[in-house]
Tab-separated table of C-alpha atoms in Angstrom:
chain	number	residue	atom	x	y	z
A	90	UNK	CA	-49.752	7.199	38.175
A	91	UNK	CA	-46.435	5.947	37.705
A	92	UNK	CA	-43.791	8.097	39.204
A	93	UNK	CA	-40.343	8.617	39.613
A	94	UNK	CA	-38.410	7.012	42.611
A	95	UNK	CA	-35.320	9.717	42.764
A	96	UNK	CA	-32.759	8.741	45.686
A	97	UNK	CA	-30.283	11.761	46.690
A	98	UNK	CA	-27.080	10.259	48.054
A	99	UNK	CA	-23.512	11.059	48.489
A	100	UNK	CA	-21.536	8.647	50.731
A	101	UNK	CA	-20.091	11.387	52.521
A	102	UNK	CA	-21.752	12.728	55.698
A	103	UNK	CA	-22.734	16.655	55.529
A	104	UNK	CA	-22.287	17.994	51.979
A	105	UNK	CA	-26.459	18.688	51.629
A	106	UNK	CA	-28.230	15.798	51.008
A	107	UNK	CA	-31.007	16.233	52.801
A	108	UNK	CA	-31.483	20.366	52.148
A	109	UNK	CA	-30.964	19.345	48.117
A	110	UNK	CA	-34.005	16.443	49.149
A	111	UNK	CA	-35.976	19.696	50.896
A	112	UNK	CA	-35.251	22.201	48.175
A	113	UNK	CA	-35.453	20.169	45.087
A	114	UNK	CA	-38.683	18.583	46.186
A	115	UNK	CA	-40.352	21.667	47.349
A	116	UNK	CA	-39.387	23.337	43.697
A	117	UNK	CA	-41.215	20.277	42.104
A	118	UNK	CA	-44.348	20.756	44.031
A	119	UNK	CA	-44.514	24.517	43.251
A	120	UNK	CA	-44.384	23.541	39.659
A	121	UNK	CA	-47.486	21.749	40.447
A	122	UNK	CA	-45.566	17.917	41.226
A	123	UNK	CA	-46.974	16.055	43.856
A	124	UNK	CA	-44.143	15.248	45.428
A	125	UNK	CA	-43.883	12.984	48.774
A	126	UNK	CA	-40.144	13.139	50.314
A	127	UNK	CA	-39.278	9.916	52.383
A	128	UNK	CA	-36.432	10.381	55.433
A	129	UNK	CA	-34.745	7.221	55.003
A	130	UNK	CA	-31.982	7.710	57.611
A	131	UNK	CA	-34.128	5.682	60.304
A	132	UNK	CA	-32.869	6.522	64.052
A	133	UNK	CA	-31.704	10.270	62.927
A	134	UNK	CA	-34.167	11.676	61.296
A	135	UNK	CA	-34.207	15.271	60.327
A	136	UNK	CA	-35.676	16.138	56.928
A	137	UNK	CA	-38.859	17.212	59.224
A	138	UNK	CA	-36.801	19.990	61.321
A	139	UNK	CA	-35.328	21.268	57.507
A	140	UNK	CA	-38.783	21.501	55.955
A	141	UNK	CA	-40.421	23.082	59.471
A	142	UNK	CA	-42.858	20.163	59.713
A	143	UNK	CA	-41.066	18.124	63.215
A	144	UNK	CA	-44.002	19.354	65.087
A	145	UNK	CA	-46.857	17.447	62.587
A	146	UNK	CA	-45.883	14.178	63.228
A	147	UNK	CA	-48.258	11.609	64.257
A	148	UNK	CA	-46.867	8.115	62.889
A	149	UNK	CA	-43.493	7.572	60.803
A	150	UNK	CA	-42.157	5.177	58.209
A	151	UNK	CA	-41.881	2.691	60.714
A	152	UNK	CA	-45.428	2.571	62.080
A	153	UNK	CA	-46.422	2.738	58.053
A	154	UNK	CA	-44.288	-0.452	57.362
A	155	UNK	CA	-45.669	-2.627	60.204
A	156	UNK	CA	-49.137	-1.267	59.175
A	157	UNK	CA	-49.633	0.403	62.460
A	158	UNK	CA	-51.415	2.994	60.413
A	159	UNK	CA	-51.919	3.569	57.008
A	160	UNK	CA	-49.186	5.027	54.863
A	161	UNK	CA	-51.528	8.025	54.019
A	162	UNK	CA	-51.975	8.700	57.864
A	163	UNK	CA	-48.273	8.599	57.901
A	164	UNK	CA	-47.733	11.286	55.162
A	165	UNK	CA	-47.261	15.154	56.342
A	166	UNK	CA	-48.722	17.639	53.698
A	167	UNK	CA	-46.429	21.028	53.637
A	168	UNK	CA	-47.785	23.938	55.465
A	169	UNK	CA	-47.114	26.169	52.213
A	170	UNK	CA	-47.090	23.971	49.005
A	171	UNK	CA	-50.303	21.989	48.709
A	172	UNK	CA	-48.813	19.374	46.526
A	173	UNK	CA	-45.612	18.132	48.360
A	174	UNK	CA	-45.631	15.547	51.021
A	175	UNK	CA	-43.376	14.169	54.322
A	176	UNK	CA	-43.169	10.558	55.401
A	177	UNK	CA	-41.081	11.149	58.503
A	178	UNK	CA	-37.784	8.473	59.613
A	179	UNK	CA	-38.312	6.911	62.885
A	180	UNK	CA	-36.080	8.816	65.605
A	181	UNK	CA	-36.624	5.745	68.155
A	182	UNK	CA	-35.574	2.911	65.898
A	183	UNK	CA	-32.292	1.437	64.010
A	184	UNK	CA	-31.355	1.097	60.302
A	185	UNK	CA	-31.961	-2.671	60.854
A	186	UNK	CA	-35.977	-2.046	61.434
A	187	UNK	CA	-36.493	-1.886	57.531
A	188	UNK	CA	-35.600	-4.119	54.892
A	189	UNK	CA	-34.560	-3.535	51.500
A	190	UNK	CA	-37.921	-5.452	49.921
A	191	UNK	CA	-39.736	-3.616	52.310
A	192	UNK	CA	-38.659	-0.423	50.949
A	193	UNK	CA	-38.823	-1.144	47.507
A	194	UNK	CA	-42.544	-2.145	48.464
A	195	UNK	CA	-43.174	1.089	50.455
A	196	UNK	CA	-41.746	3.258	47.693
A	197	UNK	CA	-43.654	1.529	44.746
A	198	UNK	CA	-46.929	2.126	46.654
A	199	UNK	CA	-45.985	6.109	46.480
A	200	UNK	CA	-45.007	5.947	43.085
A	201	UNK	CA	-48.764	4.390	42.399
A	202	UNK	CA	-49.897	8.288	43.916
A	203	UNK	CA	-46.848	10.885	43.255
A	204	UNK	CA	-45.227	11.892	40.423
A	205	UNK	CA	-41.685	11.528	42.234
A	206	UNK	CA	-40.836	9.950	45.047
A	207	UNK	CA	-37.684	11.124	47.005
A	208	UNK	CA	-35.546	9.985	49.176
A	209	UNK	CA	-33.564	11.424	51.695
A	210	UNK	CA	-30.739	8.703	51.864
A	211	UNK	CA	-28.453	8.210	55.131
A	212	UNK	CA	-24.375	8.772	54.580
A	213	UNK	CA	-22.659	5.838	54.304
A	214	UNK	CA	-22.983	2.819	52.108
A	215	UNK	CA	-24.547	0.145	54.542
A	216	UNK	CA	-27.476	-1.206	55.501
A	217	UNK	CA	-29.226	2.678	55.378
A	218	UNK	CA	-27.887	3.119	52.535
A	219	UNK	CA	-28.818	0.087	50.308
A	220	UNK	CA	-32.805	0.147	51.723
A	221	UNK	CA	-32.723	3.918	50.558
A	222	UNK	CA	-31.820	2.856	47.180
A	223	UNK	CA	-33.620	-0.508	46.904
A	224	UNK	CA	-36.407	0.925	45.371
A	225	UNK	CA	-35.334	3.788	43.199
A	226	UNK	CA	-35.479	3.932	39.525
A	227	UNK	CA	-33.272	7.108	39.454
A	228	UNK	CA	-30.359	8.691	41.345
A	229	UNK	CA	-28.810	12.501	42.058
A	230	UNK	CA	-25.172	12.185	43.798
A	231	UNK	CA	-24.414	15.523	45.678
A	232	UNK	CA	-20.688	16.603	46.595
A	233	UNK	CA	-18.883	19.327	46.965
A	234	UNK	CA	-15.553	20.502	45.137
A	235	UNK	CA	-13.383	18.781	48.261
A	236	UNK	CA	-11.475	15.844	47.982
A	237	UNK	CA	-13.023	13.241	50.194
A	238	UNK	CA	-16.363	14.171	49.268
A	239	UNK	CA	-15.513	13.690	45.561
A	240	UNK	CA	-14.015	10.395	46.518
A	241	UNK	CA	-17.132	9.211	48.148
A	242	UNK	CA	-19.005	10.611	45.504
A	243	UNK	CA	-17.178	8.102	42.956
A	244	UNK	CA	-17.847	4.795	45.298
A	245	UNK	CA	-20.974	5.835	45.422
A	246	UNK	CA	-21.446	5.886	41.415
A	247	UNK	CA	-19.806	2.148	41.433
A	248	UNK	CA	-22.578	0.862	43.948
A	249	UNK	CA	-25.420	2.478	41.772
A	250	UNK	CA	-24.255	0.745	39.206
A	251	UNK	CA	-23.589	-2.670	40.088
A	252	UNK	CA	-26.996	-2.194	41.888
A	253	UNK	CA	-28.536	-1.518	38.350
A	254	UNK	CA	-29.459	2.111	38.807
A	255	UNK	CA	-27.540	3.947	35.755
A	256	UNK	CA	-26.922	7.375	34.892
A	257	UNK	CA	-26.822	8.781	38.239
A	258	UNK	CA	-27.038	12.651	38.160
A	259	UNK	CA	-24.600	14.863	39.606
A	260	UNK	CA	-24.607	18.592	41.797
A	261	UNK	CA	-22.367	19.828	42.929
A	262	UNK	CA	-23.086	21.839	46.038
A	263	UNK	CA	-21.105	24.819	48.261
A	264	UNK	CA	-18.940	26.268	45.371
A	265	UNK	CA	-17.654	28.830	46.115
A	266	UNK	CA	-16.673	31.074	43.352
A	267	UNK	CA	-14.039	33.518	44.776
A	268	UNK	CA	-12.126	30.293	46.031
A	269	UNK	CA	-12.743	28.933	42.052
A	270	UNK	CA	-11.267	31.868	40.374
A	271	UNK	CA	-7.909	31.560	42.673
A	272	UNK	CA	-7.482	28.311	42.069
A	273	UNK	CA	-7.896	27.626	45.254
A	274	UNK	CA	-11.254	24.765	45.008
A	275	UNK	CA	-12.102	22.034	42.230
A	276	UNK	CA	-13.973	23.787	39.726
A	277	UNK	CA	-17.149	22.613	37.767
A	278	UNK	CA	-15.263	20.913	34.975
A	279	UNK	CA	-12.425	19.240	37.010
A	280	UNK	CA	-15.223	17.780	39.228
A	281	UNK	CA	-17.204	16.018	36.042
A	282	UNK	CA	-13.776	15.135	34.337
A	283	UNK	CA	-13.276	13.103	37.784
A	284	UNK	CA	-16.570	11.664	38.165
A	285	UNK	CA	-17.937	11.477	34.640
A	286	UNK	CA	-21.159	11.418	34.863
A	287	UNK	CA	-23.966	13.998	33.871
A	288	UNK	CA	-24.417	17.384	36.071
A	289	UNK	CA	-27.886	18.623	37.088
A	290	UNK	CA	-26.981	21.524	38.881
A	291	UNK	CA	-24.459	23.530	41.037
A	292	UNK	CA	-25.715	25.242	43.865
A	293	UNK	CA	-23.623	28.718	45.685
A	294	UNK	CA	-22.261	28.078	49.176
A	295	UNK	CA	-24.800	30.519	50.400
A	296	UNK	CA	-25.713	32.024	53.376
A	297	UNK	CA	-29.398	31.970	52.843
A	298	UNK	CA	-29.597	28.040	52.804
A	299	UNK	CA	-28.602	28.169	56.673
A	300	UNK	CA	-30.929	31.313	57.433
A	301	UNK	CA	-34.004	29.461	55.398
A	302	UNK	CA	-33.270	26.419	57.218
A	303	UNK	CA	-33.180	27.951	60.598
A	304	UNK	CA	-36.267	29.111	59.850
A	305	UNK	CA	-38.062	25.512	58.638
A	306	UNK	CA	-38.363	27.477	54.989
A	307	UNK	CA	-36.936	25.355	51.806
A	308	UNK	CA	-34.486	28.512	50.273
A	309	UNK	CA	-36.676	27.712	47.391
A	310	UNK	CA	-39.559	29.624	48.471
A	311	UNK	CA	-36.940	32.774	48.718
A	312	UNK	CA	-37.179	34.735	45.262
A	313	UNK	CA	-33.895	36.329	46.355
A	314	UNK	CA	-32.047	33.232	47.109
A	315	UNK	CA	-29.191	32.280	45.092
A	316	UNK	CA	-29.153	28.739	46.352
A	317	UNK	CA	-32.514	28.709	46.086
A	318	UNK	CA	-32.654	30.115	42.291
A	319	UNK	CA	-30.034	26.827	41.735
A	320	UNK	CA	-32.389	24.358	43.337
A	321	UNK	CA	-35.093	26.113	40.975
A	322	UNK	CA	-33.325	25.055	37.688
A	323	UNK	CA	-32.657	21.674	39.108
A	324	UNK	CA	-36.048	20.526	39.632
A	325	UNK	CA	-36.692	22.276	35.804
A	326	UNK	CA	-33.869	20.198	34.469
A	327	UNK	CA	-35.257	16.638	36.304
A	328	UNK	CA	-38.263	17.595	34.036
A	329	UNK	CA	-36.810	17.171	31.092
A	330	UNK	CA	-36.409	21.299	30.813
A	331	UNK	CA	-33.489	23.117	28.811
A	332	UNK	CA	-32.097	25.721	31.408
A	333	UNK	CA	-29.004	28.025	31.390
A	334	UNK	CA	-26.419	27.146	34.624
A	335	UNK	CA	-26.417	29.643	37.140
A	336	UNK	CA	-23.642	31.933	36.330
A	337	UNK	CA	-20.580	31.201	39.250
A	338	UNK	CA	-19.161	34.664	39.184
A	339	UNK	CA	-17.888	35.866	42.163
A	340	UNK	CA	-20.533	38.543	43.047
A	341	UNK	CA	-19.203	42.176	41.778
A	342	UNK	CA	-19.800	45.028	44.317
A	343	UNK	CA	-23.380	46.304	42.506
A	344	UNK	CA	-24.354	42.504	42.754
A	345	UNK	CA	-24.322	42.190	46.295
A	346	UNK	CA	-25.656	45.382	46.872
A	347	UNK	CA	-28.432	44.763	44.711
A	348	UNK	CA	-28.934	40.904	46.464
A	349	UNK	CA	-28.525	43.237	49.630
A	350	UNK	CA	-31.425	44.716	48.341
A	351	UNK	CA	-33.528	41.864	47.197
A	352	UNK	CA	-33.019	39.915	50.271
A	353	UNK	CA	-34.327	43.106	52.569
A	354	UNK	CA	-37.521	43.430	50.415
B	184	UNK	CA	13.183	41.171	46.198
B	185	UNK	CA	11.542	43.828	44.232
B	186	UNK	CA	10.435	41.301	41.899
B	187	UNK	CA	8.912	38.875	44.143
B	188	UNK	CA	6.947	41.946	45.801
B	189	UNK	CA	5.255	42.910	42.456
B	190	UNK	CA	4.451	39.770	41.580
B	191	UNK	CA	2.847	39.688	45.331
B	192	UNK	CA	0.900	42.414	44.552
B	193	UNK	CA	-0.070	40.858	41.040
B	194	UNK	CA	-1.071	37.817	43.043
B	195	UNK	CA	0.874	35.439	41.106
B	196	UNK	CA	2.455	32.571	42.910
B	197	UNK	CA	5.219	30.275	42.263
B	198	UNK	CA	3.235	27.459	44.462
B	199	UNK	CA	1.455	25.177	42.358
B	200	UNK	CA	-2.706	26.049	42.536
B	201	UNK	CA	-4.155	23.799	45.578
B	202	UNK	CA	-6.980	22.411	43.261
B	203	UNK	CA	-4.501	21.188	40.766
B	204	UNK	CA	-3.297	19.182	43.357
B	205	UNK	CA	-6.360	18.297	44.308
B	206	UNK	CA	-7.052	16.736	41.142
B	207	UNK	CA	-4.274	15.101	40.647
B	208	UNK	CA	-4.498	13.196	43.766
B	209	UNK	CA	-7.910	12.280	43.488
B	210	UNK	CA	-7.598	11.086	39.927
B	211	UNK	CA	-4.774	8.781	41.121
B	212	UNK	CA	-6.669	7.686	44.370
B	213	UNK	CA	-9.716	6.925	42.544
B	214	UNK	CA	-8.315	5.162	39.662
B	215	UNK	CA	-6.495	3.114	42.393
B	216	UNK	CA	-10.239	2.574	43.757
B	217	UNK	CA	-12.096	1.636	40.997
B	218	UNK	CA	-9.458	-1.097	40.115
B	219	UNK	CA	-9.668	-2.914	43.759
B	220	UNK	CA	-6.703	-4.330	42.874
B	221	UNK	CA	-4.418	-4.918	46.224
B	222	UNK	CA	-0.550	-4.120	46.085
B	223	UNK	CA	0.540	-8.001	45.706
B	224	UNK	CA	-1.792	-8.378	42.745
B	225	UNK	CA	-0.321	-5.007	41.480
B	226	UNK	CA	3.081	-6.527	41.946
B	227	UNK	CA	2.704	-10.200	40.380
B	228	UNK	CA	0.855	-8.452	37.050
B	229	UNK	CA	3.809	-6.363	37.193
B	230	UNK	CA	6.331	-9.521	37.156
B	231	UNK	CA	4.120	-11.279	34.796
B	232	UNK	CA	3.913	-8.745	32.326
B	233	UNK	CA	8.062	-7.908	32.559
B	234	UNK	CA	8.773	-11.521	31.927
B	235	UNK	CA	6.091	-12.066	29.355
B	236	UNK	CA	7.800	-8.753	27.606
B	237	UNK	CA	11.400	-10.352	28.116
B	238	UNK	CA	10.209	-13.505	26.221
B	239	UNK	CA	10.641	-11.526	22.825
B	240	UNK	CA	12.929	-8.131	23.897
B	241	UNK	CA	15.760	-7.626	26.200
B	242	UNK	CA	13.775	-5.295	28.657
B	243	UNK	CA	15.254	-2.742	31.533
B	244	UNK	CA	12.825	-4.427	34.180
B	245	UNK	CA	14.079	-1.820	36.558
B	246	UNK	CA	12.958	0.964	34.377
B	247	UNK	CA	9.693	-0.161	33.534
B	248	UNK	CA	6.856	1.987	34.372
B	249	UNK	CA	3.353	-0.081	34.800
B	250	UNK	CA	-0.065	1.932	35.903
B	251	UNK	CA	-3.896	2.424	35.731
B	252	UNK	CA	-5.011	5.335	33.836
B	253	UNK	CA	-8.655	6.207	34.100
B	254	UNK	CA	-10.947	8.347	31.642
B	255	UNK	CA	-15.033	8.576	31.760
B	256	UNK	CA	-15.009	5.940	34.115
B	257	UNK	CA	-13.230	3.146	31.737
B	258	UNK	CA	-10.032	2.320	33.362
B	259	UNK	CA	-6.987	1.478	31.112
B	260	UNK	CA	-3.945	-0.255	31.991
B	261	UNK	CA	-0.508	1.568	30.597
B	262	UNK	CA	2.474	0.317	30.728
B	263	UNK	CA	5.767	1.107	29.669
B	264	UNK	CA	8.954	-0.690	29.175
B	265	UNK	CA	12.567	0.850	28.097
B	266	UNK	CA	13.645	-1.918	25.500
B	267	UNK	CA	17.382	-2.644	25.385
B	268	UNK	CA	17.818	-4.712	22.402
B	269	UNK	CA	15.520	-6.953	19.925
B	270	UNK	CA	16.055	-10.473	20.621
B	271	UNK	CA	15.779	-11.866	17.039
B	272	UNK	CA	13.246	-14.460	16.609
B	273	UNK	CA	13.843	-15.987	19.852
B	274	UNK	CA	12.020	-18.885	19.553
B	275	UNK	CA	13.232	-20.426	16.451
B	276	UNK	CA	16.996	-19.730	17.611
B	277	UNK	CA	16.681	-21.184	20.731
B	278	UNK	CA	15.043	-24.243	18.396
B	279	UNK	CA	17.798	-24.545	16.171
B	280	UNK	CA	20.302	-23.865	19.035
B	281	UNK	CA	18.523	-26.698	20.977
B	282	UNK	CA	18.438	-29.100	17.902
B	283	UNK	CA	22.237	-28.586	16.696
């Protein structure tokens, strides 16, 4: 098998990257993927406490890379989706205990056994940041509709491609489309005039994402989630699928009495 | 005062929409970015380019407007500069003017 080495990065600290990581690789596996997600921000990791799996963990990426144990040993299988995998950051260590050829060596030995590969990538554009995307092949930016993030987002398109790695996709995460239809927040288009590259998705600010989280559940595996129903038509579009966007109407009255609904069943 | 208080109601506003300024900004921070160029640089090209204009026009230096423009991520630079008068084959006058 040859898979896909995806990195999910943003520059700016706190817009999503590692839910999108959690959500979009959990909707791969349920589509029958094997997936393995790798934490790459070494010394905080955290993609364990998102997908409910901190309390698995035996050995991390660390232990894998000095061959204190074998990377299989090292890889978490999901309590609910049979398919997708965790290979946990090290909480004890720095950013300095990996090294870019390292990485790429780590990831290329997962690519050998998944069909995509992703990694959670620390904020920033240092040392964390180039071993996260040393080995990838392919690249999703998240931002939201806010200034600096967009900003960040834009550096961060420069260093992909100086670094070889083209046609980064984008989502854009947290609209909010009450805020949209005042005029009051970037919308879709203004954000992809600014950036120019290629959107894969735009996710709701949504409530559920926090709840699921809280919870150790990827909002994916919640039919009523609208977040979650976003994440859904990502991981359809990274295969190659033809989907509809999510419609970004501010929810009528009805609508979130009927999502009232949904979410209670 | 009536006026102002139905368009209140209405909602409409005379204050520009915040994420028109957003955009705005950013497109002129990030086209700044993506050229790296530092203000000296800026400044010299700017000289440069005045005096390698006032080699064939008589140019308002003062007036001239010199920027980056950026659109899907290929960066452009614009510049524009008020001409006061065509010097008239510059070169060869100054020729003749040095010869005679």
């Amino acid at each position: 098998m040859n898979g896909k080495v995806m990195v999910v990065t943003s520059g700016k600290g706190g817009v999503g990257k590692t839910t999108a990581v959690a959500n979009i690789g959990c909707a791969l596996a349920v589509r029958g993927k094997k997936v393995a997600l790798v934490d790459a921000d070494i010394g905080l990791r955290n993609l364990d406490i998102v997908l409910g799996l901190e309390n698995r963990i035996v050995f991390d990426i660390i232990h894998a890379m000095e061959g204190r144990c074998r990377l299989r040993q090292a890889l978490i299988r999901d309590k609910r989706v049979q398919t997708l995998f965790l290979l946990p950051a090290a909480q004890s260590k720095d950013k300095d205990a990996i090294a870019p050829d390292q990485m790429k060596e780590l990831t290329g030995e997962l690519a050998g056994e998944f069909d995509y590969v992703i990694l959670d990538c620390p904020a920033g554009i240092e040392r964390g940041f180039k071993n996260a995307i040393a080995g990838a092949n392919a690249a999703v930016i998240i931002t939201t509709p806010e200034v600096s993030a967009v900003r960040d987002a834009d550096r961060i398109v420069g260093l992909l491609e100086a670094e070889g790695i083209e046609q980064p996709k984008l989502v854009i995460n947290r609209l909010r489309p009450d805020m949209v239809k005042r005029g009051d927040m970037l919308d879709i288009e203004d954000v992809i005039d600014i950036l120019a590259i290629d959107l894969v998705g735009v996710v709701p600010d949504d409530e559920t994402v926090i709840t699921s989280t809280n919870r150790g559940e990827p909002a994916v595996l919640d039919g009523a989630s609208r977040a979650g129903e976003a994440f859904r038509r990502i991981a359809a579009r990274i295969e190659g699928e033809d989907v509809p966007f999510l419609s970004m109407e501010a929810p009528s009255f009805w609508g979130r009495i009927k999502r009232f609904l949904g979410a209670a069943r | 005062m009536v006026f102002e208080f139905v368009s209140w109601i209405l909602g409409k506003k005379d204050k520009p929409r915040s994420k028109d300024l957003a955009k705005e900004r950013l497109k002129l921070v990030l086209t700044h970015d993506r050229v790296d160029i530092s203000p000296q640089m800026f400044e010299k090209l700017r000289r440069d380019l005045a005096s390698a204009c006032a080699k064939y026009v008589e140019i308002d230096e003062a007036g001239m407007n010199v920027r980056f423009d950026s659109q899907d991520r290929t960066l452009a630079l614009v510049a524009s500069v008020p001409v006061i008068g065509a010097k008239r084959n510059p070169y060869s006058s100054k020729r003749r003017g040095n010869m005679g």
